PDB file of C-alpha atoms in Angstrom:
ATOM      1  CA  MET A   1      15.340  -9.374 -12.606  1.00 47.00           C
ATOM      2  CA  ASN A   2      17.094  -8.846 -15.919  1.00 47.00           C
ATOM      3  CA  THR A   3      17.183 -10.285 -19.355  1.00 45.00           C
ATOM      4  CA  ILE A   4      20.639 -10.713 -20.788  1.00 49.00           C
ATOM      5  CA  GLY A   5      20.722 -11.790 -24.405  1.00 53.00           C
ATOM      6  CA  GLY A   6      17.154 -13.074 -24.071  1.00 54.00           C
ATOM      7  CA  VAL A   7      17.999 -15.102 -20.934  1.00 53.00           C
ATOM      8  CA  TYR A   8      16.098 -14.280 -17.747  1.00 51.00           C
ATOM      9  CA  THR A   9      18.279 -13.793 -14.674  1.00 55.00           C
ATOM     10  CA  HIS A  10      17.035 -13.469 -11.106  1.00 59.00           C
ATOM     11  CA  GLU A  11      19.224 -11.615  -8.606  1.00 68.00           C
ATOM     12  CA  SER A  12      16.955 -12.080  -5.592  1.00 74.00           C
ATOM     13  CA  PHE A  13      16.725 -14.653  -2.851  1.00 77.00           C
ATOM     14  CA  ASP A  14      13.225 -16.193  -2.816  1.00 80.00           C
ATOM     15  CA  ILE A  15      11.763 -16.771   0.634  1.00 81.00           C
ATOM     16  CA  THR A  16       8.681 -18.967   0.992  1.00 81.00           C
ATOM     17  CA  ARG A  17       6.762 -20.492   3.852  1.00 80.00           C
ATOM     18  CA  SER A  18       7.101 -24.250   4.326  1.00 77.00           C
ATOM     19  CA  SER A  19       3.373 -24.449   5.054  1.00 82.00           C
ATOM     20  CA  THR A  20       0.297 -22.220   4.731  1.00 83.00           C
ATOM     21  CA  ALA A  21      -0.204 -22.838   8.463  1.00 86.00           C
ATOM     22  CA  ILE A  22       2.791 -20.553   9.075  1.00 87.00           C
ATOM     23  CA  SER A  23       2.060 -16.832   9.347  1.00 91.00           C
ATOM     24  CA  ASP A  24       2.403 -14.744   6.192  1.00 92.00           C
ATOM     25  CA  GLU A  25       3.707 -11.770   8.211  1.00 94.00           C
ATOM     26  CA  VAL A  26       6.886 -10.163   6.892  1.00 95.00           C
ATOM     27  CA  VAL A  27       9.332  -8.816   9.478  1.00 94.00           C
ATOM     28  CA  SER A  28      12.185  -6.416   9.002  1.00 95.00           C
ATOM     29  CA  PRO A  29      15.495  -8.288   8.821  1.00 91.00           C
ATOM     30  CA  VAL A  30      17.423  -5.173   9.937  1.00 92.00           C
ATOM     31  CA  ASN A  31      17.093  -1.939  11.897  1.00 96.00           C
ATOM     32  CA  GLY A  32      16.722   1.016   9.565  1.00 97.00           C
ATOM     33  CA  VAL A  33      14.388   3.317   7.681  1.00 98.00           C
ATOM     34  CA  ALA A  34      11.725   1.862   5.376  1.00 98.00           C
ATOM     35  CA  ILE A  35       9.679   3.129   2.472  1.00 97.00           C
ATOM     36  CA  VAL A  36       7.101   1.548   0.152  1.00 95.00           C
ATOM     37  CA  MET A  37       7.922   1.337  -3.549  1.00 93.00           C
ATOM     38  CA  LYS A  38       5.563   0.374  -6.375  1.00 86.00           C
ATOM     39  CA  GLU A  39       6.288  -0.354 -10.017  1.00 76.00           C
ATOM     40  CA  GLU A  40       5.194   2.588 -12.140  1.00 70.00           C
ATOM     41  CA  GLY A  41       1.680   2.052 -13.439  1.00 67.00           C
ATOM     42  CA  GLU A  42       1.034  -0.902 -11.113  1.00 69.00           C
ATOM     43  CA  ASN A  43      -1.559  -0.835  -8.360  1.00 70.00           C
ATOM     44  CA  SER A  44      -1.071  -4.350  -7.032  1.00 78.00           C
ATOM     45  CA  ASN A  45       0.457  -5.473  -3.754  1.00 81.00           C
ATOM     46  CA  TYR A  46       2.182  -8.222  -5.733  1.00 82.00           C
ATOM     47  CA  SER A  47       4.303  -5.579  -7.476  1.00 85.00           C
ATOM     48  CA  THR A  48       4.941  -3.666  -4.235  1.00 91.00           C
ATOM     49  CA  SER A  49       8.263  -3.633  -2.363  1.00 92.00           C
ATOM     50  CA  VAL A  50       9.256  -2.493   1.080  1.00 96.00           C
ATOM     51  CA  ALA A  51      12.821  -1.158   0.950  1.00 96.00           C
ATOM     52  CA  ILE A  52      14.779  -0.773   4.183  1.00 97.00           C
ATOM     53  CA  PHE A  53      18.025   1.172   4.411  1.00 97.00           C
ATOM     54  CA  ASP A  54      20.318  -0.229   7.112  1.00 96.00           C
ATOM     55  CA  GLU A  55      22.248   2.841   8.226  1.00 95.00           C
ATOM     56  CA  SER A  56      25.029   0.851   9.909  1.00 94.00           C
ATOM     57  CA  SER A  57      25.949  -1.357   6.916  1.00 93.00           C
ATOM     58  CA  HIS A  58      24.729   0.978   4.136  1.00 95.00           C
ATOM     59  CA  ILE A  59      22.798  -1.938   2.639  1.00 94.00           C
ATOM     60  CA  ILE A  60      19.297  -1.599   1.204  1.00 95.00           C
ATOM     61  CA  VAL A  61      17.126  -4.661   1.784  1.00 94.00           C
ATOM     62  CA  SER A  62      14.315  -4.767  -0.761  1.00 94.00           C
ATOM     63  CA  LEU A  63      11.412  -7.162  -0.133  1.00 94.00           C
ATOM     64  CA  LEU A  64       9.153  -7.609  -3.180  1.00 92.00           C
ATOM     65  CA  HIS A  65       5.582  -9.026  -3.172  1.00 91.00           C
ATOM     66  CA  VAL A  66       4.776  -7.495   0.227  1.00 94.00           C
ATOM     67  CA  LYS A  67       1.494  -5.877   1.250  1.00 94.00           C
ATOM     68  CA  PRO A  68       2.936  -3.154   3.509  1.00 95.00           C
ATOM     69  CA  SER A  69       1.699  -2.456   7.034  1.00 96.00           C
ATOM     70  CA  SER A  70      -0.518   0.626   7.255  1.00 95.00           C
ATOM     71  CA  PHE A  71       2.156   2.731   9.008  1.00 96.00           C
ATOM     72  CA  LEU A  72       4.393   2.507   5.911  1.00 96.00           C
ATOM     73  CA  ASN A  73       3.839   4.609   2.789  1.00 91.00           C
ATOM     74  CA  GLU A  74       5.422   5.846  -0.446  1.00 91.00           C
ATOM     75  CA  SER A  75       5.916   9.437   0.643  1.00 89.00           C
ATOM     76  CA  SER A  76       8.189   9.209   3.684  1.00 93.00           C
ATOM     77  CA  PHE A  77      10.689   6.955   5.414  1.00 96.00           C
ATOM     78  CA  LYS A  78       9.613   5.315   8.682  1.00 97.00           C
ATOM     79  CA  ARG A  79      11.985   3.902  11.276  1.00 98.00           C
ATOM     80  CA  VAL A  80      11.704   0.106  11.706  1.00 98.00           C
ATOM     81  CA  SER A  81      13.362  -2.358  14.054  1.00 97.00           C
ATOM     82  CA  LYS A  82      14.736  -5.784  13.270  1.00 94.00           C
ATOM     83  CA  GLY A  83      11.905  -8.290  13.819  1.00 94.00           C
ATOM     84  CA  GLN A  84       9.133  -5.687  13.519  1.00 97.00           C
ATOM     85  CA  VAL A  85       6.173  -6.663  11.323  1.00 97.00           C
ATOM     86  CA  ILE A  86       6.301  -4.510   8.179  1.00 97.00           C
ATOM     87  CA  GLY A  87       3.625  -6.254   6.130  1.00 96.00           C
ATOM     88  CA  SER A  88       2.358  -9.566   4.846  1.00 95.00           C
ATOM     89  CA  LEU A  89       3.077 -11.719   1.818  1.00 94.00           C
ATOM     90  CA  SER A  90       0.947 -10.712  -1.172  1.00 91.00           C
ATOM     91  CA  LEU A  91      -1.286 -13.100  -3.041  1.00 86.00           C
ATOM     92  CA  VAL A  92      -0.034 -14.306  -6.401  1.00 82.00           C
ATOM     93  CA  GLU A  93      -2.905 -12.582  -8.195  1.00 78.00           C
ATOM     94  CA  SER A  94      -2.108 -14.070 -11.603  1.00 79.00           C
ATOM     95  CA  MET A  95      -3.080 -17.528 -10.333  1.00 80.00           C
ATOM     96  CA  PRO A  96      -6.827 -18.124 -10.695  1.00 81.00           C
ATOM     97  CA  ASP A  97      -6.995 -20.777  -7.947  1.00 85.00           C
ATOM     98  CA  PRO A  98      -7.246 -19.191  -4.445  1.00 83.00           C
ATOM     99  CA  ILE A  99      -5.549 -22.217  -2.886  1.00 83.00           C
ATOM    100  CA  LEU A 100      -2.538 -21.846  -5.204  1.00 82.00           C
ATOM    101  CA  GLN A 101      -2.473 -18.092  -4.538  1.00 82.00           C
ATOM    102  CA  GLU A 102      -1.998 -18.880  -0.856  1.00 84.00           C
ATOM    103  CA  ILE A 103       0.519 -21.706  -1.385  1.00 82.00           C
ATOM    104  CA  TYR A 104       2.797 -19.663  -3.670  1.00 85.00           C
ATOM    105  CA  LYS A 105       3.006 -16.547  -1.493  1.00 88.00           C
ATOM    106  CA  HIS A 106       6.666 -15.530  -1.268  1.00 88.00           C
ATOM    107  CA  THR A 107       8.989 -12.573  -1.182  1.00 89.00           C
ATOM    108  CA  HIS A 108      12.106 -11.750  -3.176  1.00 89.00           C
ATOM    109  CA  MET A 109      14.858 -10.357  -0.983  1.00 90.00           C
ATOM    110  CA  THR A 110      17.423  -8.246  -2.805  1.00 91.00           C
ATOM    111  CA  LEU A 111      20.387  -6.625  -1.058  1.00 92.00           C
ATOM    112  CA  ILE A 112      22.053  -3.560  -2.536  1.00 92.00           C
ATOM    113  CA  ASP A 113      25.379  -2.189  -1.319  1.00 93.00           C
ATOM    114  CA  VAL A 114      24.811   1.566  -1.519  1.00 94.00           C
ATOM    115  CA  ASN A 115      28.485   2.509  -1.202  1.00 95.00           C
ATOM    116  CA  ASN A 116      29.654   0.237  -4.029  1.00 93.00           C
ATOM    117  CA  LYS A 117      26.415   0.382  -6.070  1.00 92.00           C
ATOM    118  CA  GLN A 118      26.190  -3.372  -6.485  1.00 90.00           C
ATOM    119  CA  LEU A 119      24.032  -6.336  -5.543  1.00 88.00           C
ATOM    120  CA  VAL A 120      25.078  -8.397  -2.536  1.00 87.00           C
ATOM    121  CA  ASN A 121      24.653 -12.150  -2.058  1.00 80.00           C
ATOM    122  CA  PRO A 122      21.967 -12.409   0.679  1.00 75.00           C
ATOM    123  CA  SER A 123      23.381 -15.682   2.025  1.00 72.00           C
ATOM    124  CA  HIS A 124      26.362 -13.736   3.434  1.00 71.00           C
ATOM    125  CA  TYR A 125      23.952 -12.103   5.908  1.00 67.00           C
ATOM    126  CA  MET A 126      22.080 -15.266   6.860  1.00 67.00           C
ATOM    127  CA  ALA A 127      24.636 -17.175   8.957  1.00 69.00           C
ATOM    128  CA  ASP A 128      21.899 -18.762  11.104  1.00 72.00           C
ATOM    129  CA  TYR A 129      19.822 -19.895   8.122  1.00 68.00           C
ATOM    130  CA  VAL A 130      19.897 -23.608   7.360  1.00 71.00           C
ATOM    131  CA  ASP A 131      18.224 -24.866   4.199  1.00 68.00           C
ATOM    132  CA  THR A 132      17.286 -28.535   4.510  1.00 73.00           C
ATOM    133  CA  VAL A 133      15.048 -28.715   1.441  1.00 70.00           C
ATOM    134  CA  ALA A 134      16.633 -29.791  -1.823  1.00 71.00           C
ATOM    135  CA  PRO A 135      15.654 -27.595  -4.789  1.00 67.00           C
ATOM    136  CA  THR A 136      13.126 -28.944  -7.266  1.00 70.00           C
ATOM    137  CA  ILE A 137      12.212 -27.808 -10.744  1.00 71.00           C
ATOM    138  CA  GLU A 138       8.464 -27.509 -11.094  1.00 70.00           C
ATOM    139  CA  ASP A 139       8.149 -25.506 -14.296  1.00 68.00           C
ATOM    140  CA  ILE A 140      10.331 -24.220 -17.085  1.00 68.00           C
ATOM    141  CA  PHE A 141       9.223 -21.161 -19.009  1.00 60.00           C
ATOM    142  CA  LEU A 142      10.572 -20.271 -22.410  1.00 61.00           C
ATOM    143  CA  PHE A 143      10.182 -16.692 -23.658  1.00 53.00           C
TER     144      PHE A 143
END
């Protein structure tokens, strides 16, 4: 997330559930080593990321808004396997309605190419993903 000339830009790929009946578990999209990262001064799972370094591609996959599994922590890397549960989607704590908190659970997936020090388009790594839902604009925020 950046602001460029007062304009908000979002470099992540948002991933939501199509229904609250679907599990809110977050699984590792790659094999690698994972660590928990929190925004400085924040003590909320909503501002927590699980970052996974894929040693074969040298890509870091960062998943924001994740309540990490208990085996993960901020002090050491832990080996994870593709498909392994690494946490659950965090509640959107800023929403006062518990039903909306559950509905709007999501994660932001950001891919970082370590060798070239640049962001990577996540859709390049999601060949099997098919999006059948047309985008809608629900809110516009002006800062």
